[in-house]
Amino acid sequence: MSEAVKKFFTYKGLPLVRKGNQLYYGNMYDEFVVWIEIKHTKKVGELEVADKVKIRKMSTDLTKPNIDKQADTDSLYDALDIACAWLKVKA
């Protein structure tokens, strides 16, 4: 019997994994990934919407400093937009 292959949800071609209020964006085999942390949410209609989000660009190489860049945003959409830009630029 063959084992089922788990596929990650992707955003703009890169894996996006969520556990609680933390998301990891990017491929762990690449040089960097982005850690997105939802710090606060607000109620909009019947939905909980992130209104304070911290993002950190992190090295996947344990021999290098862990955090390369960080920023705060007011929405998850903005955080993903910045994360996508950070991972597309080779620095």
mmCIF file of N, CA and C in Angstrom, residues 49-86:
data_model
loop_
_atom_site.group_PDB
_atom_site.id
_atom_site.type_symbol
_atom_site.label_atom_id
_atom_site.label_comp_id
_atom_site.label_asym_id
_atom_site.label_seq_id
_atom_site.Cartn_x
_atom_site.Cartn_y
_atom_site.Cartn_z
ATOM 1 N N VAL A 49 -9.973 39.014 12.380
ATOM 2 C CA VAL A 49 -9.014 39.507 11.397
ATOM 3 C C VAL A 49 -7.768 40.013 12.119
ATOM 4 N N ALA A 50 -6.601 39.615 11.627
ATOM 5 C CA ALA A 50 -5.340 40.059 12.226
ATOM 6 C C ALA A 50 -5.177 41.556 12.022
ATOM 7 N N ASP A 51 -4.843 42.279 13.121
ATOM 8 C CA ASP A 51 -4.591 43.715 12.988
ATOM 9 C C ASP A 51 -3.228 44.123 13.553
ATOM 10 N N LYS A 52 -2.487 43.189 14.120
ATOM 11 C CA LYS A 52 -1.095 43.417 14.520
ATOM 12 C C LYS A 52 -0.320 42.143 14.198
ATOM 13 N N VAL A 53 0.636 42.280 13.276
ATOM 14 C CA VAL A 53 1.381 41.120 12.793
ATOM 15 C C VAL A 53 2.869 41.447 12.791
ATOM 16 N N LYS A 54 3.684 40.534 13.304
ATOM 17 C CA LYS A 54 5.147 40.681 13.284
ATOM 18 C C LYS A 54 5.699 39.664 12.299
ATOM 19 N N ILE A 55 6.630 40.110 11.457
ATOM 20 C CA ILE A 55 7.253 39.197 10.486
ATOM 21 C C ILE A 55 8.764 39.225 10.665
ATOM 22 N N ARG A 56 9.360 38.047 10.494
ATOM 23 C CA ARG A 56 10.811 37.912 10.646
ATOM 24 C C ARG A 56 11.344 37.033 9.526
ATOM 25 N N LYS A 57 12.359 37.518 8.848
ATOM 26 C CA LYS A 57 13.045 36.714 7.836
ATOM 27 C C LYS A 57 14.170 35.978 8.557
ATOM 28 N N MET A 58 14.131 34.651 8.512
ATOM 29 C CA MET A 58 15.069 33.842 9.279
ATOM 30 C C MET A 58 15.915 32.945 8.375
ATOM 31 N N SER A 59 17.154 32.782 8.751
ATOM 32 C CA SER A 59 18.047 31.884 8.029
ATOM 33 C C SER A 59 17.724 30.443 8.394
ATOM 34 N N THR A 60 17.788 29.563 7.426
ATOM 35 C CA THR A 60 17.606 28.137 7.693
ATOM 36 C C THR A 60 18.942 27.467 7.995
ATOM 37 N N ASP A 61 20.036 28.207 7.852
ATOM 38 C CA ASP A 61 21.384 27.710 8.143
ATOM 39 C C ASP A 61 21.686 27.984 9.612
ATOM 40 N N LEU A 62 21.841 26.938 10.395
ATOM 41 C CA LEU A 62 22.057 27.092 11.836
ATOM 42 C C LEU A 62 23.398 27.721 12.187
ATOM 43 N N THR A 63 24.321 27.818 11.215
ATOM 44 C CA THR A 63 25.625 28.427 11.496
ATOM 45 C C THR A 63 25.607 29.940 11.307
ATOM 46 N N LYS A 64 24.495 30.494 10.802
ATOM 47 C CA LYS A 64 24.375 31.934 10.573
ATOM 48 C C LYS A 64 23.448 32.546 11.622
ATOM 49 N N PRO A 65 23.523 33.881 11.797
ATOM 50 C CA PRO A 65 22.572 34.527 12.721
ATOM 51 C C PRO A 65 21.139 34.215 12.302
ATOM 52 N N ASN A 66 20.281 34.008 13.281
ATOM 53 C CA ASN A 66 18.930 33.535 13.014
ATOM 54 C C ASN A 66 18.055 34.556 12.288
ATOM 55 N N ILE A 67 17.915 35.768 12.821
ATOM 56 C CA ILE A 67 17.002 36.774 12.250
ATOM 57 C C ILE A 67 17.780 37.700 11.315
ATOM 58 N N ASP A 68 17.308 37.802 10.080
ATOM 59 C CA ASP A 68 17.942 38.668 9.087
ATOM 60 C C ASP A 68 17.227 40.015 9.008
ATOM 61 N N LYS A 69 15.898 40.000 8.985
ATOM 62 C CA LYS A 69 15.076 41.213 8.912
ATOM 63 C C LYS A 69 13.837 40.993 9.757
ATOM 64 N N GLN A 70 13.220 42.103 10.198
ATOM 65 C CA GLN A 70 11.933 41.997 10.872
ATOM 66 C C GLN A 70 11.140 43.273 10.674
ATOM 67 N N ALA A 71 9.821 43.136 10.767
ATOM 68 C CA ALA A 71 8.934 44.287 10.573
ATOM 69 C C ALA A 71 7.599 43.997 11.241
ATOM 70 N N ASP A 72 6.826 45.052 11.462
ATOM 71 C CA ASP A 72 5.467 44.950 11.994
ATOM 72 C C ASP A 72 4.505 45.496 10.956
ATOM 73 N N THR A 73 3.334 44.865 10.835
ATOM 74 C CA THR A 73 2.313 45.338 9.900
ATOM 75 C C THR A 73 0.956 45.320 10.588
ATOM 76 N N ASP A 74 -0.015 45.902 9.906
ATOM 77 C CA ASP A 74 -1.371 45.980 10.441
ATOM 78 C C ASP A 74 -2.321 44.963 9.813
ATOM 79 N N SER A 75 -1.812 44.086 8.941
ATOM 80 C CA SER A 75 -2.687 43.077 8.337
ATOM 81 C C SER A 75 -1.870 41.875 7.884
ATOM 82 N N LEU A 76 -2.524 40.743 7.841
ATOM 83 C CA LEU A 76 -1.883 39.517 7.380
ATOM 84 C C LEU A 76 -1.552 39.615 5.895
ATOM 85 N N TYR A 77 -2.409 40.277 5.125
ATOM 86 C CA TYR A 77 -2.156 40.446 3.692
ATOM 87 C C TYR A 77 -0.851 41.220 3.467
ATOM 88 N N ASP A 78 -0.670 42.328 4.205
ATOM 89 C CA ASP A 78 0.568 43.106 4.078
ATOM 90 C C ASP A 78 1.780 42.272 4.488
ATOM 91 N N ALA A 79 1.625 41.480 5.545
ATOM 92 C CA ALA A 79 2.723 40.633 6.011
ATOM 93 C C ALA A 79 3.129 39.629 4.930
ATOM 94 N N LEU A 80 2.153 38.997 4.292
ATOM 95 C CA LEU A 80 2.457 38.044 3.228
ATOM 96 C C LEU A 80 3.080 38.721 2.018
ATOM 97 N N ASP A 81 2.638 39.935 1.720
ATOM 98 C CA ASP A 81 3.196 40.696 0.607
ATOM 99 C C ASP A 81 4.673 41.015 0.860
ATOM 100 N N ILE A 82 4.988 41.460 2.061
ATOM 101 C CA ILE A 82 6.380 41.765 2.426
ATOM 102 C C ILE A 82 7.205 40.480 2.427
ATOM 103 N N ALA A 83 6.670 39.412 3.016
ATOM 104 C CA ALA A 83 7.389 38.136 3.073
ATOM 105 C C ALA A 83 7.723 37.626 1.678
ATOM 106 N N CYS A 84 6.784 37.749 0.771
ATOM 107 C CA CYS A 84 7.005 37.318 -0.613
ATOM 108 C C CYS A 84 8.152 38.123 -1.245
ATOM 109 N N ALA A 85 8.149 39.427 -1.021
ATOM 110 C CA ALA A 85 9.216 40.285 -1.558
ATOM 111 C C ALA A 85 10.556 39.917 -0.942
ATOM 112 N N TRP A 86 10.598 39.683 0.344
ATOM 113 C CA TRP A 86 11.851 39.310 1.021
ATOM 114 C C TRP A 86 12.423 38.018 0.466
#
